[in-house]
mmCIF file of C-alpha atoms in Angstrom:
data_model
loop_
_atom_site.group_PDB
_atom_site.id
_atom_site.type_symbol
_atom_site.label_atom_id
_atom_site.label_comp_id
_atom_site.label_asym_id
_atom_site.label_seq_id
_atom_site.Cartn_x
_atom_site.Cartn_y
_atom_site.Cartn_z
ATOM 1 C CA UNK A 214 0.000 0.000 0.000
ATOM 2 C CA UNK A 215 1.446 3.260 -1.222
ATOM 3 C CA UNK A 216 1.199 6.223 1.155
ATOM 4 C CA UNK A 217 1.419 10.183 0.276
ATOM 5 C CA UNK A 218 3.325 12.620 2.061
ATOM 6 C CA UNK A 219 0.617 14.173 4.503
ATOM 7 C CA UNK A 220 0.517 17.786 3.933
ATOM 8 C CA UNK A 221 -1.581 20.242 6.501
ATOM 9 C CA UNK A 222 -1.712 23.151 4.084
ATOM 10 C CA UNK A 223 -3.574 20.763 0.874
ATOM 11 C CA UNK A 224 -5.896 19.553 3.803
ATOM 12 C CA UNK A 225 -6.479 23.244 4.966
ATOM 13 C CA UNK A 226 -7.796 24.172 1.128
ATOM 14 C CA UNK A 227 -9.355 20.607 0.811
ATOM 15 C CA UNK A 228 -10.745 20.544 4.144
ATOM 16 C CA UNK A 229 -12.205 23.972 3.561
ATOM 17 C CA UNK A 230 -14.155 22.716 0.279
ATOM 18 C CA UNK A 231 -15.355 19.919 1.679
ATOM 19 C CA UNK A 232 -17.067 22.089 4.366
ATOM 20 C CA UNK A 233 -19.009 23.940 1.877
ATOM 21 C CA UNK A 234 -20.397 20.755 0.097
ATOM 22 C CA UNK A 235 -21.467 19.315 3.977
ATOM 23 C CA UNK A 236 -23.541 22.416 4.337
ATOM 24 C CA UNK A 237 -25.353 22.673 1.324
ATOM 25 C CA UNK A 238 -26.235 18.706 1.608
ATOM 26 C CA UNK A 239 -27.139 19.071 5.460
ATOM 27 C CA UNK A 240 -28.509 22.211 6.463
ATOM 28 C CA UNK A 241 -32.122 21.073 6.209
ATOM 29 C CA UNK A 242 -31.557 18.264 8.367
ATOM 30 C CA UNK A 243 -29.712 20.174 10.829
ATOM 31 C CA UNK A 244 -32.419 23.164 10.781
ATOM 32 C CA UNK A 245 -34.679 20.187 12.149
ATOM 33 C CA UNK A 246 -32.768 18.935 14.597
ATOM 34 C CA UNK A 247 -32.433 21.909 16.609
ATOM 35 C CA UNK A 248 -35.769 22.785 16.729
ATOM 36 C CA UNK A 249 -36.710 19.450 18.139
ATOM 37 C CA UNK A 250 -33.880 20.032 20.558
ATOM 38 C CA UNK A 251 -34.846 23.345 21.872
ATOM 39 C CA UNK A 252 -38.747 23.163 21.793
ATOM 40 C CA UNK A 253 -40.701 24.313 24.550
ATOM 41 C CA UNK A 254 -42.276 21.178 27.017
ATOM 42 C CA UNK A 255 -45.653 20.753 26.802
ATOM 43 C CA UNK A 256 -47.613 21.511 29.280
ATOM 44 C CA UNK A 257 -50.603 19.041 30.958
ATOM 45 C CA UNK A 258 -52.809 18.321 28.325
ATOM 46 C CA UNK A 259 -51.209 19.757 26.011
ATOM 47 C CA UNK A 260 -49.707 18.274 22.399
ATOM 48 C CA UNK A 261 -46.129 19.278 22.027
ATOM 49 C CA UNK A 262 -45.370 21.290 18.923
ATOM 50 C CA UNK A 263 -43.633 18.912 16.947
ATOM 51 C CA UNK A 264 -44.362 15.004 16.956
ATOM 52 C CA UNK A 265 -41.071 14.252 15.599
ATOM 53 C CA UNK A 266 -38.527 14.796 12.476
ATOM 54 C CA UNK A 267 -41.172 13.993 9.775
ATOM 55 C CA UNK A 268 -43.772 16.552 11.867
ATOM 56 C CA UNK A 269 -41.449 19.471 12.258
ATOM 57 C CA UNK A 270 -39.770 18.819 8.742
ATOM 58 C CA UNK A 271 -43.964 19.017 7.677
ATOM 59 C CA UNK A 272 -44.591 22.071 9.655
ATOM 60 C CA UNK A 273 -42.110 24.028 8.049
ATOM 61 C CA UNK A 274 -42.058 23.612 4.573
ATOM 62 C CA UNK A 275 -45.838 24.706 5.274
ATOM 63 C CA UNK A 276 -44.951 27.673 7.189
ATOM 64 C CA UNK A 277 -41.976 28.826 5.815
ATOM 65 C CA UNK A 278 -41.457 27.304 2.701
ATOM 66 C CA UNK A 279 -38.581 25.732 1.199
ATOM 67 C CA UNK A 280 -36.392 28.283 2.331
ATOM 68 C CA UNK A 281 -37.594 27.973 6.018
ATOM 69 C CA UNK A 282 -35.147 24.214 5.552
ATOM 70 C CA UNK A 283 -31.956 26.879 4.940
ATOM 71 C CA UNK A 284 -32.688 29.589 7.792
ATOM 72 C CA UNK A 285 -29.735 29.712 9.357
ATOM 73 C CA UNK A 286 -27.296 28.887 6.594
ATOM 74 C CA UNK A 287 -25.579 32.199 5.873
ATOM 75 C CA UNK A 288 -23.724 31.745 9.332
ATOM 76 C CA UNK A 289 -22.378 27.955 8.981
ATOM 77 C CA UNK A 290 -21.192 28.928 5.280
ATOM 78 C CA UNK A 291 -19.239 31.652 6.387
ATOM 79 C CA UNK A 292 -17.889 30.190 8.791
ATOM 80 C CA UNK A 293 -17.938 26.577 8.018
ATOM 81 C CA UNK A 294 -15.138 26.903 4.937
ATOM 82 C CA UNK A 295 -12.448 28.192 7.972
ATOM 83 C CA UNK A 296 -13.827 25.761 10.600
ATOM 84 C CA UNK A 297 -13.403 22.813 8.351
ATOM 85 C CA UNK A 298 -10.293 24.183 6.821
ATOM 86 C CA UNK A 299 -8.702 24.141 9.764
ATOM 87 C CA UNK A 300 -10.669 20.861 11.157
ATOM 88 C CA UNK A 301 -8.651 18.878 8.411
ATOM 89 C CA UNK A 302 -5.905 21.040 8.972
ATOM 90 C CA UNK A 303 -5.638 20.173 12.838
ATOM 91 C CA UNK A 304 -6.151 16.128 11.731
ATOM 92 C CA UNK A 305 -3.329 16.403 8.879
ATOM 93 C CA UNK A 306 -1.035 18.468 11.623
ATOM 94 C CA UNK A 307 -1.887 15.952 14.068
ATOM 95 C CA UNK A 308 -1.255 12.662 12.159
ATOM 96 C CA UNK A 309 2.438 14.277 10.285
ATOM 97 C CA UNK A 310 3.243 15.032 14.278
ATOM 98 C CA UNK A 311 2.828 11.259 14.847
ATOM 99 C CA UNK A 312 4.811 10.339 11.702
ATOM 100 C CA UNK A 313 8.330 9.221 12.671
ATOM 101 C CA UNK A 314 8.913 8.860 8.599
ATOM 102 C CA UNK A 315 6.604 9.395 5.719
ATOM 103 C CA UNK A 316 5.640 6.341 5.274
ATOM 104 C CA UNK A 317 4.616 5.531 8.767
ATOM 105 C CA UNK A 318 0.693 4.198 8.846
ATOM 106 C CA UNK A 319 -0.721 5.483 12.298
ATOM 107 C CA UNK A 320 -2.685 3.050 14.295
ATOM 108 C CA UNK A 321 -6.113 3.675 14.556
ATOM 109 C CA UNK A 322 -5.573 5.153 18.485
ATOM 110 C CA UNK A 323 -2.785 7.635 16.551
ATOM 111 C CA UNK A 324 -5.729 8.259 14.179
ATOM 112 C CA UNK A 325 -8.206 8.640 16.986
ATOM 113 C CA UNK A 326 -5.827 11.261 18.805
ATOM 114 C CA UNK A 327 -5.051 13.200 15.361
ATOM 115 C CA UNK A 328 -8.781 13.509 15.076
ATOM 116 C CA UNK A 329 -9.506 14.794 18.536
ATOM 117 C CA UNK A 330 -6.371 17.563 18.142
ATOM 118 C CA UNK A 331 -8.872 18.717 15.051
ATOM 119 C CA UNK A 332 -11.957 19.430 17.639
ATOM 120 C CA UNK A 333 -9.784 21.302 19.851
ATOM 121 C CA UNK A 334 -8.575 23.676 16.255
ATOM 122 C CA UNK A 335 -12.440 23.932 15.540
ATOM 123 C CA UNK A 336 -14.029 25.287 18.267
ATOM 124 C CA UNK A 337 -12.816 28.870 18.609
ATOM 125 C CA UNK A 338 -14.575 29.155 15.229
ATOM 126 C CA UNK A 339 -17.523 26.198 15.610
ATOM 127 C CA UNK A 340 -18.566 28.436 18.764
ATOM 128 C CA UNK A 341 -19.969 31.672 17.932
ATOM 129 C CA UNK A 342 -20.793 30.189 14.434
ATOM 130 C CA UNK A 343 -23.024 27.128 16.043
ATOM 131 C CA UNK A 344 -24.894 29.935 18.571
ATOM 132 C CA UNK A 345 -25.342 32.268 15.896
ATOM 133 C CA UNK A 346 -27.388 29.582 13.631
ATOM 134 C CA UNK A 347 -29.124 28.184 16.526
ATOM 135 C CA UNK A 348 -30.633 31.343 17.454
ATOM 136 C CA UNK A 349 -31.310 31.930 13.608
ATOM 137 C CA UNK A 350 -32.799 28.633 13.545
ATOM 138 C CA UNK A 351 -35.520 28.353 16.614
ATOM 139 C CA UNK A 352 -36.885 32.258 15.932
ATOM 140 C CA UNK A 353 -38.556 31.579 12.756
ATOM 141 C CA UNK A 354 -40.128 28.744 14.263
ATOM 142 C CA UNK A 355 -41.483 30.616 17.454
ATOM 143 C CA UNK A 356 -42.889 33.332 15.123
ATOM 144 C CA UNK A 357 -40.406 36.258 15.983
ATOM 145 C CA UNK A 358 -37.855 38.025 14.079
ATOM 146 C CA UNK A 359 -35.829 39.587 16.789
ATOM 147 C CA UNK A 360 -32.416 39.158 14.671
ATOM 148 C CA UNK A 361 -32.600 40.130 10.838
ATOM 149 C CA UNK A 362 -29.561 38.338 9.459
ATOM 150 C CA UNK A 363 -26.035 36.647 11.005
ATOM 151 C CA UNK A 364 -24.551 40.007 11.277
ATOM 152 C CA UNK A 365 -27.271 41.701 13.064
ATOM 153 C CA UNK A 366 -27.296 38.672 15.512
ATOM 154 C CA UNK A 367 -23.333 39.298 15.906
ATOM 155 C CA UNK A 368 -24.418 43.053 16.702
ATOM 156 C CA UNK A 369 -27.310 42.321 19.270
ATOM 157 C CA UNK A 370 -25.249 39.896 21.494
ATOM 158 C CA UNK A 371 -22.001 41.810 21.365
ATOM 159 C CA UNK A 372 -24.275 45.071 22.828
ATOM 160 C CA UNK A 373 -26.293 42.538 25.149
ATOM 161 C CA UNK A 374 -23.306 40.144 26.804
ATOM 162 C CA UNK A 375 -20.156 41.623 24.615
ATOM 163 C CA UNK A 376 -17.918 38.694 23.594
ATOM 164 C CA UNK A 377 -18.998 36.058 26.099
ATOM 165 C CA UNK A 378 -22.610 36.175 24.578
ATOM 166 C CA UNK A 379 -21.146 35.618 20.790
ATOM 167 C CA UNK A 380 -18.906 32.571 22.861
ATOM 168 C CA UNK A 381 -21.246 31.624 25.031
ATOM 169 C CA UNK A 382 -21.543 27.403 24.719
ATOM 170 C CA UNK A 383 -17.379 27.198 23.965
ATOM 171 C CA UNK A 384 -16.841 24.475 26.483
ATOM 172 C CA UNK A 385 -20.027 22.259 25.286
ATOM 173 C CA UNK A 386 -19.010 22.967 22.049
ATOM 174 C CA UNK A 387 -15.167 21.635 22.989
ATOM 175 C CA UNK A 388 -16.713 19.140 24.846
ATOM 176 C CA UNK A 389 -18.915 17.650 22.050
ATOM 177 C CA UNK A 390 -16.123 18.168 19.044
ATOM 178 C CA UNK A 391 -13.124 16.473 20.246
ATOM 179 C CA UNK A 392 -13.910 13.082 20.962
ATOM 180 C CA UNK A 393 -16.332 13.202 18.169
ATOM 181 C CA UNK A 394 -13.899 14.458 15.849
ATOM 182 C CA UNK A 395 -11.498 11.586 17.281
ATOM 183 C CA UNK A 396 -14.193 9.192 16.243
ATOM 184 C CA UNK A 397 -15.127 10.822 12.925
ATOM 185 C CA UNK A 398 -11.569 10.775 11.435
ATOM 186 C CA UNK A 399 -10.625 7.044 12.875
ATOM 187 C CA UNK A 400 -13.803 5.810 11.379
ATOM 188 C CA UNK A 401 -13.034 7.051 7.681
ATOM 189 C CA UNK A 402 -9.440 6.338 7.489
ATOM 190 C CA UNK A 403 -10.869 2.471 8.915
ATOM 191 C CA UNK A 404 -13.900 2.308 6.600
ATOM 192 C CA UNK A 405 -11.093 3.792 3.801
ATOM 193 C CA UNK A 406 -8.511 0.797 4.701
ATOM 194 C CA UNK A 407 -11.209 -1.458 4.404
ATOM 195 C CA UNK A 408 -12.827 -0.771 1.418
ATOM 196 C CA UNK A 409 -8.912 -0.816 -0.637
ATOM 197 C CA UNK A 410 -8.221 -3.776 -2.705
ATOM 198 C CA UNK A 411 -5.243 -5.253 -1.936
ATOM 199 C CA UNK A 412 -2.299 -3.756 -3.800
ATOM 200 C CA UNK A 413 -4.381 -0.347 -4.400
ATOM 201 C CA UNK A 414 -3.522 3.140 -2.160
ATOM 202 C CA UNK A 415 -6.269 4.283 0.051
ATOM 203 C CA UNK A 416 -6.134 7.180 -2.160
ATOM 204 C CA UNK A 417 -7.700 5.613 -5.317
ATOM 205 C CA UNK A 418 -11.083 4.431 -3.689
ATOM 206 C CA UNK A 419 -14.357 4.803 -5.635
ATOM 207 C CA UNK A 420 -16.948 7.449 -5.261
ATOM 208 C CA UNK A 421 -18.945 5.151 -4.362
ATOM 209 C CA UNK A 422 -17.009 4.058 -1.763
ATOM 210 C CA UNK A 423 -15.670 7.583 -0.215
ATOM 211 C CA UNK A 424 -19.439 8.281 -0.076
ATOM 212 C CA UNK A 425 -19.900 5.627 1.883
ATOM 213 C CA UNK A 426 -16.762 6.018 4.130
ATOM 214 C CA UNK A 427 -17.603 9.765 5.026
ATOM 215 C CA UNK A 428 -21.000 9.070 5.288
ATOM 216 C CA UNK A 429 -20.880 6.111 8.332
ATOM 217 C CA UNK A 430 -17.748 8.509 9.594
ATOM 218 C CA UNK A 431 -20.738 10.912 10.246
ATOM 219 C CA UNK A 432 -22.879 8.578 11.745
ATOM 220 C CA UNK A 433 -20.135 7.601 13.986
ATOM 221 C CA UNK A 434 -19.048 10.947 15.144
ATOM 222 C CA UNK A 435 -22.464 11.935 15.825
ATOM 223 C CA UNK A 436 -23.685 8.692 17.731
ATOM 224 C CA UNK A 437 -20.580 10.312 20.202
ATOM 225 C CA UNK A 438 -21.684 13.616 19.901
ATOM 226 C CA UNK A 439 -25.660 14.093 19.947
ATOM 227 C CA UNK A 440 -25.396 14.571 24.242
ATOM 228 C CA UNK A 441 -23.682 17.318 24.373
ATOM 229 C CA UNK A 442 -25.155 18.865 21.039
ATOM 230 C CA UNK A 443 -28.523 18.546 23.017
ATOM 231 C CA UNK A 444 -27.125 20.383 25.842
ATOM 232 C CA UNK A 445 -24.902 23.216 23.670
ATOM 233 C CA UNK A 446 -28.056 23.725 21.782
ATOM 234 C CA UNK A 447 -30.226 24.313 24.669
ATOM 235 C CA UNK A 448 -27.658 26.433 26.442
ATOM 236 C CA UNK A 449 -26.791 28.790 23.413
ATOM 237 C CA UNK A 450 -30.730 29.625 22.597
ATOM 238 C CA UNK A 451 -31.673 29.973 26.324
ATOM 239 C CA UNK A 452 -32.642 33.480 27.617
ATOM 240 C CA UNK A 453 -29.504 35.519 29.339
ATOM 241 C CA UNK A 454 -28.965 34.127 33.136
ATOM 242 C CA UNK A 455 -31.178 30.719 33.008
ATOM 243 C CA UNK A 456 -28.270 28.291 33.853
ATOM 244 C CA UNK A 457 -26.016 30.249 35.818
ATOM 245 C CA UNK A 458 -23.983 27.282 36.725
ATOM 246 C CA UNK A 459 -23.545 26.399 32.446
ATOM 247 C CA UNK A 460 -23.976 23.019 30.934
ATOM 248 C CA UNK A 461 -24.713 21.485 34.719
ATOM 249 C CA UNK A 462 -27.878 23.456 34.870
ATOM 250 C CA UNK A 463 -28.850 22.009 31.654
ATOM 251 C CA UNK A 464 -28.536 18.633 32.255
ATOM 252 C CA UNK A 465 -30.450 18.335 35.550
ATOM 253 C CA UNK A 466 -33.141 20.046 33.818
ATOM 254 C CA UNK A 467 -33.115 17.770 31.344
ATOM 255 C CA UNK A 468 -32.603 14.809 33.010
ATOM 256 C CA UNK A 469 -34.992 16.151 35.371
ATOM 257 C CA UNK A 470 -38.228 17.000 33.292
ATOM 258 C CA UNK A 471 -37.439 14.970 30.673
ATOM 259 C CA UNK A 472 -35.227 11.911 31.773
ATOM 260 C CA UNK A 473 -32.298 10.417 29.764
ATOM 261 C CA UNK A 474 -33.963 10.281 26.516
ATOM 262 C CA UNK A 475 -33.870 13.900 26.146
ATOM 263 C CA UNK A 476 -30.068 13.721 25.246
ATOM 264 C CA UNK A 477 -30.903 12.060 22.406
ATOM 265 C CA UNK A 478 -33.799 14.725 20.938
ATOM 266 C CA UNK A 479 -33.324 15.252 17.274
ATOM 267 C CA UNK A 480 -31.493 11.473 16.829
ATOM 268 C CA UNK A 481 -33.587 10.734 13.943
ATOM 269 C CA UNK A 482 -32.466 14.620 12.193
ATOM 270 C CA UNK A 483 -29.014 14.072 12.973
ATOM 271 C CA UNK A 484 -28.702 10.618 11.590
ATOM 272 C CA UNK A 485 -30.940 11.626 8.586
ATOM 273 C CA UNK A 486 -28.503 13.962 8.260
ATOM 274 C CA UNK A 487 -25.114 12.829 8.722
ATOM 275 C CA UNK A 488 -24.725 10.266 6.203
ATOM 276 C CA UNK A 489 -25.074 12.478 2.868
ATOM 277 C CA UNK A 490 -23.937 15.450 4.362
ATOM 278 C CA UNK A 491 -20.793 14.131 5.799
ATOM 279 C CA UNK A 492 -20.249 11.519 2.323
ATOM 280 C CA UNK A 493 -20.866 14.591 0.531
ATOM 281 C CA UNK A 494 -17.895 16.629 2.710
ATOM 282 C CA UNK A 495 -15.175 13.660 2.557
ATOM 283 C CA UNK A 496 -16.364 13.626 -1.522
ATOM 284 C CA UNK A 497 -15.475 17.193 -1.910
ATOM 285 C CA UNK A 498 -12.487 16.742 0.544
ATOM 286 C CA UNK A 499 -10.870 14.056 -1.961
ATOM 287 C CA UNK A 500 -11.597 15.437 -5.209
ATOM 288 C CA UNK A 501 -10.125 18.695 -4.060
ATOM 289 C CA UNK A 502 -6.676 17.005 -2.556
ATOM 290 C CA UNK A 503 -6.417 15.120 -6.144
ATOM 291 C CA UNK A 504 -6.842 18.774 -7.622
ATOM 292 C CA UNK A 505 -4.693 20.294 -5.239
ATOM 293 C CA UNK A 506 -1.802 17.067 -5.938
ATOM 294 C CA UNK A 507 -2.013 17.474 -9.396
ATOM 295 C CA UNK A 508 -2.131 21.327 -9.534
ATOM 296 C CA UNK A 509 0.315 22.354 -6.543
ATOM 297 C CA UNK A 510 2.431 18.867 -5.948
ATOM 298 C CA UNK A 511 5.533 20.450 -3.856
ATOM 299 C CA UNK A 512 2.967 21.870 -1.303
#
């Protein structure tokens, strides 16, 4: 099995394009998912306001539109090309760092710690971006328009809470992204091993079989990650001074009212979602290191 020299600036570029293809295949599903995370509980008697993924996707399009599936976008698309430029970035440093020679293959554990050094690169920008969109997300569906765009959200925190309010959520947002990154990296380098017939590099796979590695590499990194995305979400779209005490608060509410299940609201969104959007990232990831090996191959 032949191996290429890893290179953190091609996965920076690549990384970044791959980004952009995960949003436009996964923003609907993700729209979804945190308004089933962050709805209101019903109260006695009453029916709550969405009866699952298939209800709330429903209740949308027939409120909103098409376009009510992309609210939020404008926010993960600006910042999703850096956050995933330097996610692949952070896995490509982290892997070469790990490399005694070129040529070394990393064990999946060398993989898995590569992967988490990625979530730890990602958050300073995954933060603000993720509680931007979130609040973008949930207003159309409770029927105000207190924020008229991503930059007038920026504006309206930054005068309400100044930086901490655009970073509020960084250490759920730490804490969900780098052991989920860990797994998400591990998984598709595995699935990618897997999938090579003997004699071939990992680096000639199929479409059809990069879709299918970064597709389950979503569905694992998000099987690790959907607890603490329940709890980030809730905490980033909850009225200034609710949980004084952070993510804590959050979970024995949670727990509380709603019991253990309630970590996993939105399961059925985020799995919907993970397997094109993420095949559709690693997809763009590949076909833009090939370009970037053919076009630029002393980088």
């Amino acid at each position: 099995m032949s191996c290429q020299a890893i290179s953190p600036g091609k996965n920076f570029f690549a990384g970044g394009f791959g980004g952009v293809c995960l949003v436009f295949a996964g923003h609907p599903l993700d729209t979804i998912k945190v308004r089933i995370q962050t709805m209101p509980v019903p109260g006695p008697g009453e029916s709550p306001l969405y009866r699952g993924t298939f209800d709330c996707f429903k209740q949308t399009l027939a409120k909103e539109g098409f376009k009510g599936l992309y609210k939020g976008m404008a926010a993960p698309i600006i910042g999703v090309t850096p956050m995933f430029a330097v996610c692949f970035f952070g896995f490509g440093l982290g892997k070469k760092l790990q490399q005694k020679t070129p040529d070394d293959v990393l064990t999946y554990p060398q993989l898995f710690a590569a992967g988490m050094l990625s979530g730890v690169f990602t958050t300073a920008i995954m933060a603000p971006g993720e509680r931007i969109k979130c609040l973008l997300q949930i207003q159309a569906a409770k029927g105000e328009v207190k924020y008229a765009g991503p930059m007038d959200c920026v504006k309206q925190l930054y005068k309400e809470s100044g930086i901490r309010g655009i970073y509020r959520g960084t250490a759920l947002t730490l804490m969900r992204d780098v052991p989920a990154s860990g797994m998400y990296f591990m998984t598709y380098e595995w699935l990618k091993r897997l999938l090579t017939p003997e004699g071939k590099s990992p680096n000639e796979l199929s479409v059809p079989s990069v879709l299918f590695a970064g597709g389950m590499a979503g569905i694992f990194n998000w099987a690790v990650a959907i607890p603490p995305d329940v709890l980030k979400s809730r905490f980033q779209t909850a009225p200034e001074g609710k949980y004084p005490n952070g993510f804590r608060d959050v979970l024995r509410e949670l727990l509380r009212e709603e019991g253990v299940a309630s970590l996993y609201k939105g399961f059925t969104a985020v799995m919907l979602r993970a397997f094109p959007a993420n095949a559709a990232c690693f997809l763009g990831f590949e076909m833009a290191m090939k370009f970037l090996n053919w076009a630029a191959p002393g980088l």
